[in-house]
Coordinates of C-alpha atoms in Angstrom, one line a residue:
M1 CA 6.6 -20.1 -51.4
L2 CA 8.1 -17.2 -49.4
R3 CA 6.7 -13.7 -49.7
P4 CA 9.1 -10.8 -50.6
A5 CA 10.2 -9.1 -47.5
S6 CA 9.6 -5.6 -48.8
T7 CA 6.0 -6.6 -49.6
E8 CA 5.6 -8.0 -46.1
A9 CA 7.0 -4.8 -44.5
H10 CA 4.7 -2.6 -46.7
T11 CA 1.7 -4.5 -45.8
I12 CA 2.4 -4.3 -42.1
S13 CA 3.2 -0.7 -42.4
A14 CA 0.0 0.0 -44.2
L15 CA -2.0 -2.0 -41.6
R16 CA -0.3 0.0 -38.8
R17 CA -1.5 3.1 -40.4
D18 CA -5.1 2.1 -41.0
P19 CA -7.2 4.7 -39.3
R20 CA -9.8 2.3 -38.3
L21 CA -7.3 0.2 -36.4
L22 CA -5.9 3.3 -34.5
K23 CA -9.5 4.2 -33.3
I24 CA -9.6 0.9 -31.3
P25 CA -7.2 1.6 -28.4
P26 CA -9.3 4.2 -26.5
Y27 CA -12.3 1.7 -26.5
L28 CA -10.0 -1.1 -25.5
S29 CA -8.5 1.0 -22.7
A30 CA -11.9 1.9 -21.4
F31 CA -12.9 -1.8 -21.5
C32 CA -9.9 -2.9 -19.5
I33 CA -10.6 -0.3 -16.8
T34 CA -14.3 -1.4 -16.7
V35 CA -13.5 -5.1 -16.5
G36 CA -10.8 -4.4 -13.8
L37 CA -13.3 -2.6 -11.7
V38 CA -16.0 -5.2 -12.2
W39 CA -13.6 -7.9 -11.4
L40 CA -12.8 -6.4 -8.0
L41 CA -16.5 -6.0 -7.2
L42 CA -17.0 -9.8 -8.0
L43 CA -14.5 -11.0 -5.5
P44 CA -16.8 -11.0 -2.4
L45 CA -19.0 -13.5 -4.1
N46 CA -18.8 -17.2 -3.0
D47 CA -17.7 -18.2 -6.4
Y48 CA -14.5 -16.1 -6.3
S49 CA -13.6 -16.3 -2.6
R50 CA -12.6 -19.1 -0.5
Q51 CA -12.9 -20.4 3.1
T52 CA -9.7 -19.9 5.1
Y53 CA -7.8 -23.0 6.2
I54 CA -4.6 -24.0 8.0
S55 CA -1.9 -25.0 5.6
E56 CA 0.9 -25.7 8.1
N57 CA -0.1 -29.0 9.8
A58 CA 2.5 -28.4 12.7
L59 CA 0.5 -25.5 14.1
L60 CA -2.3 -27.7 15.4
P61 CA -4.4 -24.8 16.6
G62 CA -6.6 -25.3 19.6
Q63 CA -5.3 -28.9 20.1
V64 CA -3.8 -28.3 23.5
H65 CA -5.4 -27.7 26.9
T66 CA -4.8 -24.3 28.2
Y67 CA -4.1 -23.8 32.0
F68 CA -4.0 -20.1 32.3
G69 CA -6.5 -19.0 34.9
G70 CA -7.4 -19.7 38.5
S71 CA -4.8 -18.2 40.8
E72 CA -3.3 -16.2 37.7
Q73 CA -6.4 -14.0 38.1
N74 CA -5.2 -12.6 41.4
I75 CA -1.7 -12.1 40.1
F76 CA -3.2 -10.2 37.0
N77 CA -5.3 -8.0 39.3
A78 CA -2.2 -7.1 41.4
Y79 CA -0.2 -6.2 38.3
K80 CA -3.1 -4.2 36.8
H81 CA -3.3 -2.2 40.1
E82 CA 0.4 -1.4 39.8
V83 CA 0.0 -0.4 36.2
K84 CA -2.7 1.9 37.2
A85 CA -0.6 3.5 39.7
L86 CA 2.2 4.0 37.3
A87 CA -0.1 5.8 34.8
V88 CA 0.8 9.2 36.4
E89 CA 4.6 8.5 36.9
S90 CA 7.4 9.6 34.5
Q91 CA 8.7 7.3 31.8
D92 CA 11.9 6.5 33.6
E93 CA 9.9 5.4 36.6
V94 CA 7.6 3.3 34.6
S95 CA 10.6 1.6 33.0
R96 CA 12.3 1.0 36.2
K97 CA 9.2 -0.6 37.8
L98 CA 8.6 -2.9 34.8
S99 CA 12.1 -4.0 34.9
D100 CA 11.8 -4.9 38.5
I101 CA 8.7 -6.9 38.0
L102 CA 10.2 -8.8 35.0
K103 CA 13.3 -9.5 37.1
S104 CA 11.2 -10.8 39.9
S105 CA 9.8 -13.5 37.6
G106 CA 13.4 -14.8 37.1
L107 CA 13.9 -13.3 33.6
K108 CA 16.9 -11.7 32.0
V109 CA 15.8 -8.0 31.6
A110 CA 17.3 -5.1 29.5
R111 CA 16.3 -1.7 28.2
Q112 CA 16.8 0.3 25.1
K113 CA 16.6 4.0 24.6
Y114 CA 15.7 5.6 21.3
E115 CA 14.8 9.0 19.9
Y116 CA 13.3 9.9 16.5
Q117 CA 12.5 13.2 14.8
A118 CA 9.7 13.5 12.2
A119 CA 7.5 16.4 11.2
G120 CA 9.1 18.7 13.9
N121 CA 8.2 16.2 16.6
F122 CA 10.5 14.2 18.8
Y123 CA 9.6 10.5 19.6
S124 CA 11.7 9.2 22.5
G125 CA 11.3 6.7 25.1
E126 CA 12.8 3.5 26.5
N127 CA 11.9 0.0 25.7
V128 CA 11.8 -2.7 28.3
Y129 CA 12.2 -6.4 27.3
A130 CA 13.0 -9.8 29.0
I131 CA 14.1 -13.1 27.4
L132 CA 12.8 -16.5 28.7
H133 CA 15.3 -18.9 27.4
A134 CA 13.8 -22.2 26.3
P135 CA 14.5 -25.2 28.5
R136 CA 14.4 -27.4 25.4
G137 CA 15.8 -25.1 22.9
D138 CA 19.3 -23.9 21.8
A139 CA 18.5 -20.2 21.6
T140 CA 18.3 -20.2 17.7
E141 CA 14.7 -19.3 17.5
A142 CA 12.5 -17.0 19.5
I143 CA 8.8 -15.7 19.7
V144 CA 8.0 -12.2 20.8
L145 CA 5.0 -11.2 23.0
V146 CA 4.6 -7.4 22.7
T147 CA 2.5 -4.8 24.3
A148 CA 2.6 -1.1 24.3
W149 CA 2.2 1.2 27.4
R150 CA 0.1 3.4 25.1
N151 CA -1.9 1.8 22.4
M152 CA -2.7 3.2 18.9
D153 CA -5.5 5.4 20.3
E154 CA -3.0 6.9 22.9
E155 CA -4.8 5.1 25.8
V156 CA -2.9 3.5 28.6
N157 CA -2.9 -0.2 27.8
Q158 CA -3.4 -1.3 31.4
G159 CA -5.0 -4.7 30.7
G160 CA -2.4 -5.5 28.0
V161 CA 0.7 -4.6 30.1
A162 CA -0.7 -6.4 33.1
L163 CA -1.5 -9.5 31.0
V164 CA 2.0 -9.6 29.4
L165 CA 3.6 -9.4 33.0
T166 CA 1.3 -12.1 34.2
L167 CA 2.0 -14.4 31.2
A168 CA 5.8 -13.8 31.6
R169 CA 5.5 -15.2 35.3
Y170 CA 3.3 -18.0 34.1
F171 CA 5.3 -19.1 31.1
K172 CA 8.5 -19.2 33.2
R173 CA 7.1 -22.2 35.1
W174 CA 6.6 -24.3 32.1
S175 CA 9.4 -26.5 30.7
L176 CA 7.8 -27.3 27.3
W177 CA 9.2 -24.4 25.4
S178 CA 11.4 -25.2 22.4
K179 CA 11.9 -21.6 21.4
D180 CA 12.9 -18.5 23.5
I181 CA 10.2 -16.2 24.4
I182 CA 10.9 -12.4 24.4
F183 CA 8.5 -10.1 26.4
L184 CA 8.6 -6.5 25.0
I185 CA 7.0 -3.6 26.6
T186 CA 7.3 -0.4 24.5
P187 CA 6.3 3.2 25.5
D188 CA 4.2 3.7 22.3
S189 CA 2.8 1.7 19.5
R190 CA 5.0 3.0 16.6
A191 CA 8.4 4.4 17.4
G192 CA 9.1 2.0 20.3
P193 CA 8.6 -1.3 18.4
Q194 CA 10.3 0.1 15.3
A195 CA 13.4 1.0 17.4
W196 CA 13.5 -2.4 18.9
V197 CA 13.1 -4.6 15.9
D198 CA 15.6 -2.4 14.0
A199 CA 18.1 -2.8 16.7
Y200 CA 17.4 -6.5 17.0
H201 CA 18.4 -6.9 13.3
D202 CA 21.4 -4.4 13.5
A203 CA 19.5 -2.1 11.2
H204 CA 19.2 0.9 13.6
S205 CA 20.8 4.3 13.2
S206 CA 23.1 5.1 16.1
P207 CA 23.3 7.0 18.4
S208 CA 19.6 8.0 18.2
V209 CA 18.6 4.4 18.7
A210 CA 20.7 2.3 21.2
S211 CA 21.8 -1.2 20.5
L212 CA 20.3 -4.2 22.4
P213 CA 22.4 -5.6 25.3
L214 CA 20.5 -8.9 25.1
K215 CA 19.5 -10.9 22.1
S216 CA 18.1 -14.3 21.2
G217 CA 17.7 -16.3 17.9
A218 CA 15.8 -15.7 14.7
L219 CA 12.3 -14.2 15.3
Q220 CA 9.6 -16.7 14.2
G221 CA 6.6 -14.6 15.0
A222 CA 5.2 -11.7 17.2
I223 CA 1.9 -11.4 19.0
V224 CA 0.8 -8.0 20.3
V225 CA -1.7 -7.7 23.1
D226 CA -3.9 -4.6 23.3
N227 CA -6.4 -4.3 26.0
A228 CA -7.0 -0.7 27.4
L229 CA -10.5 -1.5 28.7
D230 CA -11.3 -1.5 32.4
H231 CA -14.3 -4.0 32.0
R232 CA -15.0 -7.2 30.3
F233 CA -14.8 -7.3 26.5
E234 CA -17.0 -8.9 23.8
S235 CA -14.6 -9.9 21.0
L236 CA -11.1 -9.7 19.6
H237 CA -10.2 -7.4 16.8
I238 CA -7.3 -8.7 14.8
T239 CA -5.1 -6.1 13.1
Y240 CA -2.7 -7.5 10.5
D241 CA -1.6 -4.8 8.1
G242 CA 2.1 -4.2 7.8
I243 CA 4.2 -1.3 6.6
N244 CA 4.0 -0.8 2.8
G245 CA 1.2 -3.0 2.6
Q246 CA 3.1 -6.1 3.6
L247 CA 1.1 -8.9 5.3
P248 CA 1.8 -11.8 7.7
N249 CA 1.6 -15.4 6.5
L250 CA -2.2 -16.2 6.4
D251 CA -1.6 -19.2 8.6
L252 CA -0.8 -17.0 11.6
F253 CA -4.1 -15.1 11.2
N254 CA -6.1 -18.3 10.6
T255 CA -4.6 -19.9 13.7
A256 CA -5.6 -16.9 15.9
V257 CA -9.2 -17.0 14.5
S258 CA -9.3 -20.7 15.0
I259 CA -8.2 -20.6 18.6
A260 CA -10.4 -17.5 19.6
S261 CA -13.5 -18.4 17.9
G262 CA -13.2 -22.2 18.0
Q263 CA -11.4 -23.1 21.2
M264 CA -12.3 -20.1 23.3
G265 CA -15.6 -19.1 22.0
I266 CA -14.5 -15.4 21.5
G267 CA -15.9 -13.5 18.5
V268 CA -13.4 -12.2 16.0
S269 CA -13.5 -9.0 13.9
L270 CA -11.3 -7.2 11.5
Q271 CA -11.0 -3.8 9.7
R272 CA -13.2 -2.1 12.4
M273 CA -16.2 -4.1 11.2
W274 CA -17.6 -4.8 14.7
K275 CA -20.7 -6.5 13.4
H276 CA -20.5 -8.6 10.4
G277 CA -23.6 -10.3 9.0
D278 CA -21.7 -12.1 6.1
T279 CA -23.6 -10.2 3.4
Y280 CA -22.1 -9.1 0.1
Q281 CA -22.2 -5.5 1.2
E282 CA -20.3 -6.2 4.5
R283 CA -17.7 -8.5 2.7
L284 CA -17.1 -5.7 0.2
R285 CA -16.9 -3.1 2.8
T286 CA -14.5 -5.1 4.8
M287 CA -12.3 -5.8 1.7
L288 CA -12.3 -2.1 0.7
R289 CA -11.3 -1.0 4.1
G290 CA -8.4 -3.5 4.1
M291 CA -7.4 -2.2 0.6
V292 CA -7.3 1.5 1.8
S293 CA -5.3 0.5 5.0
Q294 CA -2.8 -1.5 2.8
G295 CA -2.7 1.2 0.2
L296 CA -1.8 3.8 2.7
G297 CA 1.1 1.6 4.0
H298 CA 1.2 3.0 7.4
A299 CA 1.8 1.2 10.6
S300 CA -1.6 -0.1 12.0
G301 CA 0.0 -1.3 15.2
P302 CA 3.1 -2.4 16.9
H303 CA 3.0 -5.7 14.8
S304 CA 3.6 -3.7 11.7
S305 CA 7.3 -2.9 12.5
F306 CA 8.1 -6.7 12.5
I307 CA 6.7 -7.7 9.1
P308 CA 9.2 -6.0 6.9
Y309 CA 11.8 -8.3 8.6
H310 CA 9.8 -11.3 7.5
V311 CA 8.5 -11.8 11.1
D312 CA 4.8 -12.7 10.9
A313 CA 2.9 -10.6 13.5
I314 CA -0.6 -9.6 14.4
T315 CA -2.3 -7.6 17.0
L316 CA -5.0 -9.0 19.3
Q317 CA -7.2 -6.0 20.6
A318 CA -10.1 -6.4 23.0
V319 CA -13.1 -4.5 22.0
G320 CA -16.7 -4.0 23.1
H321 CA -18.8 -4.8 26.1
G322 CA -19.3 -8.5 26.9
W323 CA -18.6 -11.3 29.3
Q324 CA -15.1 -12.2 28.2
D325 CA -12.4 -11.5 30.7
E326 CA -8.7 -11.1 30.7
M327 CA -8.2 -14.7 31.5
A328 CA -9.9 -15.7 28.3
M329 CA -7.6 -13.4 26.3
G330 CA -4.5 -14.9 28.2
R331 CA -5.6 -18.4 27.3
C332 CA -6.0 -17.3 23.7
V333 CA -2.4 -16.0 23.8
E334 CA -1.1 -19.2 25.5
S335 CA -2.7 -21.6 22.9
L336 CA -1.4 -19.3 20.1
F337 CA 2.2 -19.5 21.6
R338 CA 1.8 -23.2 22.0
S339 CA 1.0 -23.5 18.2
L340 CA 4.0 -21.4 17.3
N341 CA 6.2 -23.3 19.5
N342 CA 5.4 -26.5 17.5
L343 CA 6.8 -25.0 14.3
L344 CA 10.0 -26.7 12.9
E345 CA 10.5 -24.0 10.3
H346 CA 9.4 -20.4 9.5
L347 CA 5.8 -20.1 8.3
H348 CA 5.8 -20.5 4.6
Q349 CA 3.1 -22.9 3.5
S350 CA 0.1 -20.4 3.3
F351 CA -0.4 -17.1 1.4
F352 CA 1.6 -13.8 2.0
F353 CA -0.7 -11.9 -0.5
Y354 CA -4.3 -12.0 0.1
L355 CA -7.5 -9.9 0.8
L356 CA -9.7 -10.7 3.7
M357 CA -13.3 -10.0 3.6
Q358 CA -14.3 -11.8 6.7
A359 CA -12.5 -13.5 9.6
N360 CA -12.9 -16.8 7.7
R361 CA -13.0 -15.9 4.1
F362 CA -10.2 -14.6 1.7
V363 CA -9.1 -14.1 -1.8
S364 CA -5.6 -15.0 -2.9
I365 CA -3.4 -13.1 -5.2
G366 CA -4.0 -15.3 -8.2
T367 CA -7.7 -14.2 -8.1
Y368 CA -7.5 -10.4 -7.3
L369 CA -4.3 -9.6 -9.2
P370 CA -5.8 -9.5 -12.7
S371 CA -8.1 -6.5 -11.7
A372 CA -5.1 -4.2 -11.0
M373 CA -3.2 -5.5 -14.0
L374 CA -6.2 -4.7 -16.2
V375 CA -6.2 -1.1 -14.8
A376 CA -2.4 -0.8 -15.4
V377 CA -2.5 -2.3 -18.8
N378 CA -4.8 0.4 -20.1
F379 CA -2.1 2.8 -19.9
T380 CA 0.2 0.5 -21.8
I381 CA -2.3 0.2 -24.6
M382 CA -2.7 3.9 -25.0
A383 CA 1.1 4.3 -24.9
I384 CA 1.6 1.8 -27.8
A385 CA -1.2 3.4 -29.7
L386 CA 0.4 6.9 -29.4
W387 CA 3.8 5.5 -30.3
L388 CA 2.3 4.1 -33.5
Q389 CA 0.6 7.3 -34.3
S390 CA 3.9 9.3 -33.9
G391 CA 5.4 7.2 -36.7
R392 CA 2.8 8.0 -39.2
A393 CA 3.4 10.6 -41.9
P394 CA 1.1 13.5 -41.7
K395 CA -1.7 13.4 -44.2
T396 CA -1.4 15.7 -47.0
K397 CA -4.5 18.0 -47.7
I398 CA -5.3 18.2 -51.3
T399 CA -6.5 21.8 -52.0
S400 CA -6.9 23.8 -55.1
S401 CA -8.3 27.3 -55.8
K402 CA -10.8 27.9 -58.6
G403 CA -9.4 27.5 -62.1
E404 CA -6.3 25.6 -60.8
K405 CA -5.6 21.9 -61.5
T406 CA -5.9 19.8 -58.3
P407 CA -2.5 18.4 -57.4
E408 CA -2.3 14.6 -57.8
L409 CA -1.4 12.3 -54.9
E410 CA 1.4 10.0 -55.6
M411 CA 0.3 6.4 -55.5
V412 CA 2.0 3.0 -55.4
M413 CA 1.0 -0.5 -56.3
V414 CA 1.3 -3.3 -53.9
K415 CA 0.9 -6.9 -54.8
Q416 CA 0.1 -9.8 -52.4
D417 CA -1.4 -13.3 -52.7
G418 CA -2.2 -12.7 -56.2
M419 CA -4.1 -9.5 -55.6
T420 CA -3.0 -5.9 -56.5
A421 CA -3.9 -2.7 -54.6
V422 CA -3.1 0.9 -55.1
I423 CA -2.5 3.0 -52.0
P424 CA -1.1 6.4 -51.3
K425 CA 2.8 6.4 -51.0
Q426 CA 2.6 8.4 -47.8
D427 CA 1.0 5.5 -46.1
L428 CA 4.1 3.5 -46.7
S429 CA 6.7 6.1 -45.8
T430 CA 8.6 5.9 -42.5
V431 CA 8.9 9.0 -40.4
E432 CA 11.9 9.4 -38.1
R433 CA 11.1 9.9 -34.4
H434 CA 12.7 12.8 -32.6
L435 CA 13.0 11.4 -29.0
F436 CA 15.4 13.7 -27.3
L437 CA 13.0 16.4 -26.1
P438 CA 10.1 14.1 -25.0
V439 CA 12.6 12.0 -23.0
V440 CA 14.0 15.1 -21.3
I441 CA 10.6 16.5 -20.4
I442 CA 9.4 13.1 -18.9
L443 CA 12.6 12.6 -16.8
G444 CA 12.5 16.2 -15.8
L445 CA 8.9 15.9 -14.5
H446 CA 9.6 12.7 -12.6
F447 CA 12.7 14.2 -10.9
L448 CA 10.5 17.2 -10.2
G449 CA 8.5 14.9 -7.9
V450 CA 11.4 15.0 -5.4
V451 CA 10.3 18.6 -4.5
P452 CA 6.9 17.8 -2.9
L453 CA 8.4 14.6 -1.5
F454 CA 11.0 16.6 0.3
I455 CA 8.5 19.3 1.4
F456 CA 5.9 17.2 3.0
N457 CA 8.4 14.9 4.7
N458 CA 10.3 17.7 6.3
T459 CA 7.6 20.3 7.1
N460 CA 6.6 21.0 10.7
Q461 CA 3.5 19.3 11.8
M462 CA 1.9 22.7 12.7
N463 CA 2.4 23.9 9.1
L464 CA 1.3 20.8 7.1
S465 CA -2.3 21.8 6.5
Q466 CA -1.2 25.2 5.4
T467 CA 1.6 23.8 3.2
L468 CA -0.9 21.4 1.5
F469 CA -3.3 24.3 0.8
V470 CA -0.4 26.5 -0.7
F471 CA 0.7 23.5 -2.8
N472 CA -2.7 22.9 -4.2
L473 CA -2.9 26.6 -5.2
F474 CA 0.5 26.4 -6.9
N475 CA -0.3 23.0 -8.4
F476 CA -3.4 24.5 -9.9
A477 CA -1.4 26.9 -12.0
L478 CA 1.6 24.7 -12.6
P479 CA 0.4 22.9 -15.8
D480 CA -0.5 26.2 -17.5
L481 CA 2.9 27.6 -16.4
L482 CA 4.8 24.6 -17.8
A483 CA 2.7 24.8 -21.0
V484 CA 3.7 28.3 -21.5
L485 CA 7.4 27.7 -20.7
I486 CA 7.5 24.8 -23.1
S487 CA 5.7 26.7 -25.9
S488 CA 8.1 29.5 -25.4
Y489 CA 11.5 27.9 -25.2
A490 CA 11.1 24.4 -26.4
P491 CA 8.0 24.2 -28.7
L492 CA 6.9 20.7 -29.3
T493 CA 5.9 19.3 -32.8
H494 CA 2.8 17.2 -33.0
Q495 CA 5.0 14.1 -33.2
Q496 CA 6.8 15.1 -30.0
R497 CA 3.6 15.7 -28.1
L498 CA 2.5 12.2 -29.1
L499 CA 5.8 10.8 -27.9
T500 CA 5.7 12.7 -24.6
K501 CA 2.3 11.5 -23.8
S502 CA 3.3 7.9 -24.9
F503 CA 6.3 7.8 -22.6
S504 CA 4.3 9.2 -19.7
L505 CA 1.6 6.6 -19.9
L506 CA 4.1 3.8 -20.7
L507 CA 6.0 4.5 -17.4
L508 CA 2.9 4.9 -15.4
G509 CA 1.7 1.5 -16.6
M510 CA 4.9 -0.1 -16.1
F511 CA 5.2 1.2 -12.5
L512 CA 1.8 0.2 -11.5
A513 CA 1.9 -3.3 -13.1
T514 CA 5.2 -3.8 -11.1
L515 CA 3.7 -2.3 -7.9
A516 CA 0.6 -4.5 -8.2
T517 CA 2.7 -7.5 -7.3
L518 CA 4.0 -5.9 -4.1
N519 CA 1.1 -3.7 -3.1
F520 CA -1.9 -4.5 -4.9
S521 CA -4.2 -2.0 -3.1
L522 CA -1.9 1.0 -3.8
A523 CA -1.5 0.0 -7.5
F524 CA -5.3 -0.4 -8.0
L525 CA -6.3 2.8 -6.2
V526 CA -3.7 5.0 -8.0
G527 CA -4.4 3.4 -11.3
L528 CA -8.1 4.1 -10.9
L529 CA -7.6 7.7 -9.9
A530 CA -5.2 8.1 -12.7
S531 CA -7.3 6.4 -15.4
P532 CA -8.7 9.7 -17.0
L533 CA -5.1 10.4 -18.1
S534 CA -5.6 7.7 -20.8
F535 CA -8.3 9.8 -22.4
L536 CA -7.5 13.5 -21.5
G537 CA -4.6 15.4 -22.9
V538 CA -4.1 12.9 -25.7
P539 CA -3.1 14.7 -29.0
P540 CA -5.2 13.9 -32.0
S541 CA -4.1 11.4 -34.5
D542 CA -3.2 14.0 -37.1
P543 CA -1.7 17.4 -36.5
P544 CA -4.1 20.2 -36.3
Q545 CA -4.6 22.5 -39.3
G546 CA -5.3 26.0 -38.1
E547 CA -8.1 25.2 -35.7
V548 CA -6.2 25.5 -32.4
S549 CA -7.9 28.7 -31.4
A550 CA -11.4 27.4 -32.3
P551 CA -13.9 28.0 -29.4
W552 CA -14.6 24.2 -29.3
T553 CA -11.0 23.3 -28.8
I554 CA -10.6 25.9 -26.0
A555 CA -13.8 24.7 -24.3
K556 CA -12.7 21.0 -24.6
R557 CA -9.3 21.8 -23.1
T558 CA -10.9 23.8 -20.3
L559 CA -13.3 21.0 -19.4
S560 CA -10.5 18.5 -19.5
S561 CA -8.4 20.7 -17.3
I562 CA -11.1 20.9 -14.7
V563 CA -11.5 17.2 -14.5
L564 CA -7.9 16.6 -14.2
H565 CA -7.4 19.3 -11.4
A566 CA -10.2 17.6 -9.5
L567 CA -8.2 14.4 -9.6
A568 CA -4.9 16.0 -8.6
P569 CA -3.0 14.0 -5.9
G570 CA -3.3 16.9 -3.4
V571 CA -7.0 17.5 -4.1
V572 CA -7.7 13.8 -3.8
L573 CA -6.0 13.8 -0.4
F574 CA -8.0 16.7 0.8
A575 CA -11.2 15.3 -0.4
V576 CA -10.7 11.9 1.1
C577 CA -9.7 13.3 4.5
T578 CA -12.7 15.6 4.5
Y579 CA -15.0 12.7 3.6
S580 CA -13.5 10.3 6.3
G581 CA -13.4 13.0 9.1
V582 CA -9.7 12.6 9.4
S583 CA -7.4 15.8 9.7
V584 CA -5.0 16.3 6.8
E585 CA -2.4 17.2 9.4
E586 CA -2.7 13.8 11.0
V587 CA -2.4 11.9 7.6
L588 CA 0.6 13.9 6.6
T589 CA 2.2 13.7 10.1
Q590 CA 1.9 9.8 10.0
A591 CA 3.3 9.8 6.4
A592 CA 6.3 11.9 7.5
F593 CA 6.8 9.6 10.5
G594 CA 6.6 6.6 8.2
W595 CA 9.1 8.0 5.8
N596 CA 11.7 9.0 8.4
V597 CA 11.2 6.1 10.8
S598 CA 9.5 3.0 9.3
G599 CA 10.8 3.3 5.6
L600 CA 7.3 4.1 4.1
W601 CA 7.4 4.6 0.4
T602 CA 3.8 5.4 -0.4
Q603 CA 4.8 9.0 -1.0
V604 CA 7.2 8.0 -3.6
I605 CA 4.5 6.4 -5.7
V606 CA 2.2 9.5 -5.3
W607 CA 4.8 12.3 -6.1
C608 CA 7.3 10.5 -8.4
V609 CA 4.9 8.2 -10.3
W610 CA 1.3 9.5 -10.2
W611 CA 1.9 13.3 -10.0
P612 CA 4.4 13.5 -13.0
A613 CA 1.9 11.7 -15.1
W614 CA -0.8 14.0 -14.0
L615 CA 1.5 17.0 -14.9
V616 CA 1.9 15.8 -18.5
G617 CA -1.9 15.4 -18.8
G618 CA -2.4 18.9 -17.3
V619 CA 0.0 20.5 -19.7
F620 CA -1.6 18.9 -22.8
V621 CA -5.1 20.0 -21.7
S622 CA -4.0 23.5 -20.8
P623 CA -5.9 26.2 -22.6
L624 CA -2.7 28.2 -22.8
R625 CA -0.8 25.6 -24.8
S626 CA -0.2 26.7 -28.4

């Protein structure tokens, strides 16, 4: 027997307005945040992480005998002596000399000039590269061996440049290559590699970046060599983070670790964890460092410029004092190139989304993604709850003066499943939602994020610290200013406040859930910092009845405002920089460089997603709001 449609609708409507049901979402939201955080903290345990393994059988890491050494040591020493002599020369002289050395090895050599501008600074130079055409190939695929004249620490990469020059001469003598090998030497570690890889894929902006006179086939991988030491090293530090949190195929990282630690007996470290005892604390710290680096999305080395073009790349950096010499590093590169030379297709078998907590232990996306999704879904839960509240009819207060008859509340009778109930008619009434003003406010605040986005990406480096200070001062008063303006020119009803907050949280949750599949770390960190927005600035279930100016309400709003201002994006940036000992100017300069040169979009998430949601929360907790 079918139930009457009207009775079914009345029952659902009454259930939706049940005050006990509407008290659940805040607790459910807090539960999701807590579970998401605990989920992340459980990942370093053995039960939730896995040992790394090679998925692509064709790589065969460490299965070949390497011959780099012996007389190559003398050639390396000679090249290193020349590199040291060039350290005081001009960039033009360095490029000319490096071109002559590569030509003497029988390679085709070309140069590329570039010039970028970001944060008032000019980044210019000339890339030098040479192509070794594969004796057994058809020039359809290539592998890149990269080194920068100055590494990420702005040190002259004397060992790295000399090693690449030596390997170019050494690889030329072999006839086993099935892929072309490109030897690339850039003046720096950021602008140079970006200009070269952009031009290689015809994605450069002329005339600031010149086109490449020589090209080969599709790039299958890139290995960066960084050795600025003038002594023997202890271990290899592998850097793998790409721009916007993109990562190379895990097989490339695992191959490098297998060759270095297994075949060559060289220790491997990552995320600047020089000593790793494989304890829970060290795994967690390594994972969190990787998340911060991935969340920032900046270039962590020359390899980062290749990853957005689906070219798997890593940087091998010699660190520490030990007994390993440049020949050991050269054999490691040789074996790595021999493995890549075996590939019949692009690396695709292993993971592209992962978190590393040790050189041989990782967590895949299927295991860590729920933690960010739980944090993001808490905003959606609160948004749905506020939407339901906005459709409730305001409760009628039954008051009467002495001697007057109390007005009666109109009741209706509902029958279902043989039972009868009498409920207030207002619980079944439908309230029309007025969406125009909340939608205009939300869209306006999100478009307002373009202002700080433009300011911080186009301000001179010398003024960035002062600009952030002035912005934080202005941002401190901005929610109160917006609250006064809205109250004066477009006062919101209680329903419109609920809808505005609902739309804000809904957009925040939607953006973060989508972002979690692309850059998990950024989504998780922003979601965690923005989580108080689910509880602060949320209008009450029912419209206030004359108690707005009560001391308790003012105190509650003031306390909420202090908490929100402490978690403002600009304040968080300043606090993190102070804690980590990094200057604000350096962070903002790198961000501006990434925006103008590398296509970094972390700032878009901060200023056009996080900041507008923070503003909405700040407006609703403002003590000046009527």
